[in-house]
């Protein structure tokens, strides 16, 4: 006598993207690339876009509409299926069901979610806020946890953690919101004294930003106030760094079954049409890195060691891109890590792993599988 057997359902992946930060558009582009790569024979996919005003919206599963086209950046609002409807994730760990609601209509259950792939960059997504919500909801997710996400987003505390673990960092100064608001002259003097100690030019940047947005290279005192205001448009706390003369080297870290491993490194060559590797160079003008970086076996092994050490120092999970300077003296200085690096078609993280033998679809699959095997909560 035959028995009726039902095939187990495929794991359901919610790809969450967009968000309230200034990196909204890059998050959309990144999510488009990931949606293209997810194996639909292996996973069910639910795209959820977060608008710039924070509404969770059901969006079209349309990766072709999520790319940069003719220098125009995409937006979640162009992908939503309703201007008023919202997606709600339960905060009950016993219930992973996603519900869609519209004013005046009966809520519609969209089914359970097994794992979230948070393709958000910057505040309100990459900084531990979304990760905290998912921990409360009991839903596994790709990438770093609450603490690592928060530390990885805040460049000041990131550098403090690196220093405590003996990792080499460059000179920096922090201007906190209250300092600038209560006594801008004193805050400005603090930066001028930093420049006197370390020399011009300086880089003035948001302390909790990414994608090179809000960063200004300041060659002398005349450009300082404008640079501060530009950084503060993105974050009331700013970071000031001295120029480190050397080669820009990046290295990817990926979680494998036996622990984190480093990719071959990449080099970001000097860009001729930009002062530095800024947002336009990264995403609009498609400045390309050199993979693998031509730095020799010994330097390659050292930057891979440092990349994994940075990953471990911040207690990361899943993935990290670590950015370094290789100084003229032959030493590596870590600039920062990115706990959710870009996955656009020209992004360095996927390119480094491609060269290391892990193609894009396998990379995405590994991240999802790693998340599915982790529990939420203390671990």
Short mmCIF file of C-alpha atoms in Angstrom, two decimals:
data_model
loop_
_atom_site.label_atom_id
_atom_site.label_comp_id
_atom_site.label_asym_id
_atom_site.label_seq_id
_atom_site.Cartn_x
_atom_site.Cartn_y
_atom_site.Cartn_z
CA UNK A 1 0.00 0.00 0.00
CA UNK A 2 1.46 3.29 -1.05
CA UNK A 3 1.63 6.28 1.30
CA UNK A 4 0.97 9.86 0.38
CA UNK A 5 4.20 11.73 0.88
CA UNK A 6 4.52 15.45 0.63
CA UNK A 7 7.76 17.01 -0.53
CA UNK A 8 9.32 19.26 2.10
CA UNK A 9 8.88 22.91 1.23
CA UNK A 10 11.84 24.94 0.12
CA UNK A 11 13.40 27.34 2.63
CA UNK A 12 11.93 30.82 2.23
CA UNK A 13 14.39 33.70 1.94
CA UNK A 14 13.21 37.26 2.54
CA UNK A 15 15.56 39.66 0.76
CA UNK A 16 15.23 42.98 2.59
CA UNK A 17 16.66 46.06 0.92
CA UNK A 18 16.45 49.82 0.52
CA UNK A 19 16.16 51.54 3.88
CA UNK A 20 16.34 55.00 5.39
CA UNK A 21 20.07 55.65 5.03
CA UNK A 22 21.79 57.66 2.31
CA UNK A 23 22.93 54.32 0.84
CA UNK A 24 19.33 53.42 -0.11
CA UNK A 25 20.00 53.20 -3.86
CA UNK A 26 23.13 51.06 -3.51
CA UNK A 27 21.16 48.68 -1.31
CA UNK A 28 18.57 48.33 -4.09
CA UNK A 29 21.30 47.64 -6.66
CA UNK A 30 22.92 45.07 -4.37
CA UNK A 31 19.60 43.32 -3.73
CA UNK A 32 18.93 43.13 -7.45
CA UNK A 33 22.17 41.25 -7.99
CA UNK A 34 21.39 38.85 -5.13
CA UNK A 35 17.83 38.22 -6.36
CA UNK A 36 19.29 37.34 -9.74
CA UNK A 37 21.70 34.86 -8.18
CA UNK A 38 19.49 32.99 -5.71
CA UNK A 39 18.73 29.46 -6.90
CA UNK A 40 14.92 29.45 -7.28
CA UNK A 41 14.88 25.66 -7.51
CA UNK A 42 16.35 25.55 -4.00
CA UNK A 43 14.72 28.54 -2.29
CA UNK A 44 11.47 30.48 -2.33
CA UNK A 45 12.12 34.23 -2.36
CA UNK A 46 10.17 37.13 -0.88
CA UNK A 47 11.50 40.60 -1.81
CA UNK A 48 10.75 43.25 0.82
CA UNK A 49 11.77 46.85 0.19
CA UNK A 50 12.06 49.49 2.89
CA UNK A 51 11.23 52.96 1.59
CA UNK A 52 13.26 56.04 2.49
CA UNK A 53 10.62 56.96 5.07
CA UNK A 54 10.82 53.51 6.71
CA UNK A 55 7.75 51.70 5.33
CA UNK A 56 8.23 47.97 4.74
CA UNK A 57 6.70 47.31 1.35
CA UNK A 58 5.99 44.28 -0.80
CA UNK A 59 7.97 44.79 -3.99
CA UNK A 60 8.17 43.32 -7.43
CA UNK A 61 10.66 40.50 -7.90
CA UNK A 62 12.25 42.43 -10.74
CA UNK A 63 16.07 42.51 -10.59
CA UNK A 64 16.22 44.13 -14.03
CA UNK A 65 14.59 47.26 -12.57
CA UNK A 66 17.06 47.48 -9.69
CA UNK A 67 20.23 48.50 -11.52
CA UNK A 68 21.89 51.85 -12.11
CA UNK A 69 20.69 52.95 -15.54
CA UNK A 70 22.18 55.92 -17.40
CA UNK A 71 23.62 57.29 -14.12
CA UNK A 72 20.15 57.14 -12.55
CA UNK A 73 19.87 55.42 -9.16
CA UNK A 74 16.97 53.03 -8.37
CA UNK A 75 14.54 53.50 -5.49
CA UNK A 76 12.26 51.12 -3.57
CA UNK A 77 9.28 53.41 -4.26
CA UNK A 78 9.56 52.54 -7.95
CA UNK A 79 9.18 48.83 -7.13
CA UNK A 80 6.38 48.75 -4.57
CA UNK A 81 3.12 47.04 -5.42
CA UNK A 82 1.12 49.57 -3.36
CA UNK A 83 1.75 53.10 -2.16
CA UNK A 84 0.03 52.39 1.16
CA UNK A 85 0.42 48.70 1.91
CA UNK A 86 2.97 47.48 4.43
CA UNK A 87 4.71 44.26 5.42
CA UNK A 88 4.78 43.26 9.09
CA UNK A 89 7.14 40.71 10.62
CA UNK A 90 5.95 39.14 13.87
CA UNK A 91 8.10 39.68 16.96
CA UNK A 92 6.84 36.40 18.38
CA UNK A 93 9.69 33.85 18.00
CA UNK A 94 7.10 31.08 17.72
CA UNK A 95 5.55 32.71 14.66
CA UNK A 96 7.69 33.59 11.63
CA UNK A 97 4.72 34.51 9.46
CA UNK A 98 4.89 37.67 7.39
CA UNK A 99 1.65 39.64 7.05
CA UNK A 100 0.71 42.20 4.40
CA UNK A 101 -1.69 44.96 5.41
CA UNK A 102 -3.45 47.79 3.61
CA UNK A 103 -5.68 50.42 5.22
CA UNK A 104 -9.31 49.23 5.23
CA UNK A 105 -8.45 45.71 4.01
CA UNK A 106 -8.19 42.35 5.74
CA UNK A 107 -4.53 41.51 6.51
CA UNK A 108 -3.10 38.89 4.16
CA UNK A 109 -0.73 36.19 5.39
CA UNK A 110 2.28 35.78 3.11
CA UNK A 111 3.62 32.65 4.77
CA UNK A 112 6.57 31.95 7.01
CA UNK A 113 10.11 33.20 6.46
CA UNK A 114 13.01 30.86 7.28
CA UNK A 115 15.88 33.30 6.81
CA UNK A 116 16.35 36.99 6.06
CA UNK A 117 19.04 38.24 3.67
CA UNK A 118 19.41 41.87 4.81
CA UNK A 119 20.91 43.78 1.87
CA UNK A 120 20.82 47.08 3.75
CA UNK A 121 23.78 49.43 3.94
CA UNK A 122 24.36 52.09 6.55
CA UNK A 123 22.19 53.18 9.52
CA UNK A 124 18.79 51.58 10.13
CA UNK A 125 19.88 48.27 8.68
CA UNK A 126 23.59 47.45 8.71
CA UNK A 127 24.19 48.94 12.16
CA UNK A 128 22.52 46.31 14.38
CA UNK A 129 19.02 47.86 14.36
CA UNK A 130 17.50 45.38 11.90
CA UNK A 131 19.55 42.57 13.41
CA UNK A 132 17.99 43.35 16.81
CA UNK A 133 14.51 43.16 15.33
CA UNK A 134 15.28 39.80 13.74
CA UNK A 135 16.69 38.49 17.03
CA UNK A 136 13.42 39.47 18.75
CA UNK A 137 11.49 37.77 15.95
CA UNK A 138 13.58 34.61 16.17
CA UNK A 139 14.34 34.68 12.43
CA UNK A 140 17.86 33.67 11.32
CA UNK A 141 19.63 36.16 9.07
CA UNK A 142 22.68 36.49 6.88
CA UNK A 143 25.68 38.33 8.24
CA UNK A 144 26.90 39.87 11.47
CA UNK A 145 24.90 39.96 14.70
CA UNK A 146 23.82 43.00 16.70
CA UNK A 147 27.15 43.85 18.35
CA UNK A 148 29.35 43.20 15.32
CA UNK A 149 26.98 45.13 13.06
CA UNK A 150 26.98 48.13 15.42
CA UNK A 151 30.76 48.12 15.85
CA UNK A 152 31.29 47.59 12.13
CA UNK A 153 29.12 50.61 11.34
CA UNK A 154 30.70 53.03 13.82
CA UNK A 155 34.22 53.78 12.60
CA UNK A 156 35.30 55.21 15.95
CA UNK A 157 34.46 52.12 17.97
CA UNK A 158 35.63 49.85 15.18
CA UNK A 159 39.08 51.43 15.45
CA UNK A 160 38.99 51.21 19.24
CA UNK A 161 38.27 47.46 19.03
CA UNK A 162 41.02 46.95 16.45
CA UNK A 163 43.50 48.79 18.67
CA UNK A 164 42.55 46.67 21.68
CA UNK A 165 43.30 43.54 19.65
CA UNK A 166 46.64 44.88 18.49
CA UNK A 167 45.61 45.54 14.89
CA UNK A 168 47.37 48.52 13.25
CA UNK A 169 45.18 51.60 12.64
CA UNK A 170 46.05 55.05 11.32
CA UNK A 171 45.75 58.38 13.17
CA UNK A 172 42.19 59.71 13.59
CA UNK A 173 40.13 62.22 15.54
CA UNK A 174 36.44 62.18 16.42
CA UNK A 175 34.09 65.15 16.70
CA UNK A 176 30.96 64.19 18.59
CA UNK A 177 27.60 65.90 17.94
CA UNK A 178 27.60 67.87 21.20
CA UNK A 179 31.12 69.18 20.59
CA UNK A 180 30.16 70.76 17.27
CA UNK A 181 26.74 71.97 18.41
CA UNK A 182 27.94 73.59 21.64
CA UNK A 183 31.35 74.93 20.63
CA UNK A 184 32.15 74.63 16.91
CA UNK A 185 35.24 76.84 17.31
CA UNK A 186 36.76 74.44 19.85
CA UNK A 187 35.87 71.43 17.68
CA UNK A 188 37.42 73.10 14.65
CA UNK A 189 40.57 73.89 16.67
CA UNK A 190 40.78 70.22 17.63
CA UNK A 191 40.87 69.27 13.94
CA UNK A 192 43.42 72.00 13.11
CA UNK A 193 45.70 70.71 15.88
CA UNK A 194 45.28 67.19 14.51
CA UNK A 195 46.36 68.50 11.09
CA UNK A 196 49.36 70.22 12.68
CA UNK A 197 50.45 66.87 14.15
CA UNK A 198 49.74 64.70 11.11
CA UNK A 199 49.75 67.07 8.15
CA UNK A 200 47.33 67.91 5.36
CA UNK A 201 45.37 66.64 3.49
CA UNK A 202 42.75 65.22 5.82
CA UNK A 203 39.70 63.08 5.14
CA UNK A 204 36.52 64.25 6.86
CA UNK A 205 33.80 61.62 6.88
CA UNK A 206 30.59 60.51 8.61
CA UNK A 207 31.53 58.25 11.52
CA UNK A 208 28.71 55.84 10.69
CA UNK A 209 28.40 56.01 6.93
CA UNK A 210 29.45 53.91 3.96
CA UNK A 211 29.77 53.71 0.18
CA UNK A 212 32.17 56.67 0.45
CA UNK A 213 29.19 59.03 0.82
CA UNK A 214 29.73 62.31 2.65
CA UNK A 215 33.53 62.03 2.56
CA UNK A 216 35.66 65.01 1.58
CA UNK A 217 39.38 65.21 1.03
CA UNK A 218 40.49 68.52 2.58
CA UNK A 219 43.77 69.98 1.34
CA UNK A 220 43.92 73.01 3.64
CA UNK A 221 42.03 75.06 6.19
CA UNK A 222 39.87 76.81 3.61
CA UNK A 223 37.87 73.68 2.81
CA UNK A 224 37.40 72.42 6.37
CA UNK A 225 34.03 73.96 7.32
CA UNK A 226 32.36 72.85 4.11
CA UNK A 227 33.72 69.31 4.58
CA UNK A 228 32.40 69.18 8.15
CA UNK A 229 28.94 70.26 7.07
CA UNK A 230 28.93 67.70 4.24
CA UNK A 231 29.85 64.88 6.65
CA UNK A 232 27.26 66.07 9.17
CA UNK A 233 24.54 65.88 6.50
CA UNK A 234 24.97 62.12 6.78
CA UNK A 235 25.89 61.74 10.46
CA UNK A 236 26.12 64.21 13.37
CA UNK A 237 29.28 62.42 14.53
CA UNK A 238 32.26 62.83 12.23
CA UNK A 239 35.64 61.20 11.88
CA UNK A 240 38.81 62.92 10.72
CA UNK A 241 41.66 60.83 9.35
CA UNK A 242 45.11 61.71 8.12
CA UNK A 243 46.20 60.72 4.64
CA UNK A 244 47.98 57.37 4.64
CA UNK A 245 50.32 57.19 1.70
CA UNK A 246 50.29 53.75 0.21
CA UNK A 247 48.34 51.26 -1.86
CA UNK A 248 44.68 50.48 -1.14
CA UNK A 249 44.25 46.74 -0.57
CA UNK A 250 40.99 44.91 0.17
CA UNK A 251 40.39 41.35 1.34
CA UNK A 252 37.19 39.35 1.72
CA UNK A 253 36.36 37.00 4.59
CA UNK A 254 33.72 34.29 4.26
CA UNK A 255 32.37 31.81 6.78
CA UNK A 256 33.00 28.18 5.87
CA UNK A 257 32.08 25.03 7.77
CA UNK A 258 35.49 25.04 9.51
CA UNK A 259 35.54 28.77 10.22
CA UNK A 260 36.31 32.04 8.42
CA UNK A 261 38.67 32.08 5.45
CA UNK A 262 40.17 34.97 3.52
CA UNK A 263 39.94 35.50 -0.23
CA UNK A 264 42.73 36.61 -2.49
CA UNK A 265 43.17 40.35 -1.96
CA UNK A 266 42.40 43.10 -4.46
CA UNK A 267 44.06 46.42 -5.11
CA UNK A 268 42.16 49.64 -5.76
CA UNK A 269 44.39 51.58 -8.17
CA UNK A 270 44.56 55.38 -8.02
CA UNK A 271 41.60 56.91 -9.85
CA UNK A 272 42.55 59.63 -12.29
CA UNK A 273 39.21 61.44 -12.52
CA UNK A 274 38.53 61.57 -8.77
CA UNK A 275 40.39 62.78 -5.67
CA UNK A 276 39.92 59.34 -4.09
CA UNK A 277 37.83 56.17 -4.46
CA UNK A 278 34.57 58.01 -3.82
CA UNK A 279 30.91 57.13 -4.50
CA UNK A 280 31.04 58.24 -8.15
CA UNK A 281 34.19 56.24 -8.80
CA UNK A 282 32.75 53.12 -7.11
CA UNK A 283 29.25 53.02 -8.56
CA UNK A 284 28.81 55.49 -11.40
CA UNK A 285 32.09 55.51 -13.29
CA UNK A 286 32.84 51.85 -12.53
CA UNK A 287 36.42 52.22 -11.36
CA UNK A 288 37.76 48.67 -11.29
CA UNK A 289 40.13 47.00 -8.89
CA UNK A 290 42.94 44.61 -9.68
CA UNK A 291 42.19 41.02 -8.60
CA UNK A 292 44.34 39.46 -7.31
CA UNK A 293 46.44 42.31 -5.95
CA UNK A 294 50.03 42.14 -7.27
CA UNK A 295 51.68 42.35 -3.85
CA UNK A 296 53.58 39.06 -3.62
CA UNK A 297 52.99 35.90 -1.60
CA UNK A 298 54.29 37.18 1.74
CA UNK A 299 52.17 40.35 1.72
CA UNK A 300 49.15 38.37 0.51
CA UNK A 301 49.45 35.94 3.42
CA UNK A 302 49.81 38.83 5.88
CA UNK A 303 46.76 40.76 4.67
CA UNK A 304 44.70 37.57 4.72
CA UNK A 305 45.81 36.95 8.31
CA UNK A 306 44.89 40.49 9.31
CA UNK A 307 41.51 40.31 7.55
CA UNK A 308 40.52 37.18 9.49
CA UNK A 309 41.88 38.73 12.70
CA UNK A 310 39.67 41.80 12.14
CA UNK A 311 36.66 39.54 11.48
CA UNK A 312 37.31 37.68 14.73
CA UNK A 313 38.05 40.85 16.75
CA UNK A 314 34.62 42.31 16.01
CA UNK A 315 32.89 38.88 16.41
CA UNK A 316 31.59 38.95 12.83
CA UNK A 317 29.55 36.20 11.19
CA UNK A 318 28.98 35.27 7.58
CA UNK A 319 31.10 37.79 5.73
CA UNK A 320 33.28 40.86 5.91
CA UNK A 321 35.30 42.98 3.53
CA UNK A 322 38.39 44.39 5.20
CA UNK A 323 40.08 47.47 3.73
CA UNK A 324 43.77 48.22 4.25
CA UNK A 325 46.56 50.54 3.24
CA UNK A 326 49.90 48.99 2.32
CA UNK A 327 52.27 51.77 3.32
CA UNK A 328 55.48 52.77 1.62
CA UNK A 329 57.32 51.01 4.47
CA UNK A 330 55.65 47.72 3.54
CA UNK A 331 53.33 47.63 6.56
CA UNK A 332 49.57 47.07 6.50
CA UNK A 333 47.25 49.50 8.28
CA UNK A 334 43.58 48.54 8.56
CA UNK A 335 41.22 51.32 7.51
CA UNK A 336 37.84 49.68 8.17
CA UNK A 337 35.67 46.62 7.74
CA UNK A 338 32.29 46.38 6.04
CA UNK A 339 29.94 43.79 7.53
CA UNK A 340 27.61 43.91 4.51
CA UNK A 341 29.81 44.83 1.54
CA UNK A 342 28.36 45.72 -1.81
CA UNK A 343 27.19 42.88 -4.05
CA UNK A 344 26.73 44.94 -7.20
CA UNK A 345 28.10 43.44 -10.42
CA UNK A 346 31.27 45.53 -10.07
CA UNK A 347 31.71 45.14 -6.31
CA UNK A 348 35.06 43.95 -5.05
CA UNK A 349 33.83 41.37 -2.52
CA UNK A 350 32.22 39.02 -5.08
CA UNK A 351 35.11 39.58 -7.49
CA UNK A 352 37.69 38.55 -4.88
CA UNK A 353 35.79 35.37 -4.10
CA UNK A 354 35.27 34.62 -7.79
CA UNK A 355 39.05 34.72 -8.17
CA UNK A 356 39.33 32.52 -5.07
CA UNK A 357 37.15 29.82 -6.62
CA UNK A 358 33.75 30.72 -5.14
CA UNK A 359 31.42 31.95 -7.89
CA UNK A 360 28.61 34.40 -7.28
CA UNK A 361 25.72 31.87 -6.97
CA UNK A 362 27.79 29.68 -4.64
CA UNK A 363 28.74 32.73 -2.58
CA UNK A 364 25.09 33.69 -2.09
CA UNK A 365 24.16 30.07 -1.31
CA UNK A 366 26.94 29.72 1.27
CA UNK A 367 25.75 32.84 3.08
CA UNK A 368 22.14 31.60 3.19
CA UNK A 369 23.17 28.12 4.34
CA UNK A 370 25.41 29.54 7.05
CA UNK A 371 22.52 31.66 8.33
CA UNK A 372 20.11 28.72 8.30
CA UNK A 373 22.46 26.69 10.51
CA UNK A 374 22.80 29.46 13.13
CA UNK A 375 20.29 30.08 15.88
CA UNK A 376 19.21 33.51 17.01
CA UNK A 377 19.95 34.68 20.53
CA UNK A 378 23.20 34.18 22.44
CA UNK A 379 25.65 32.05 20.49
#
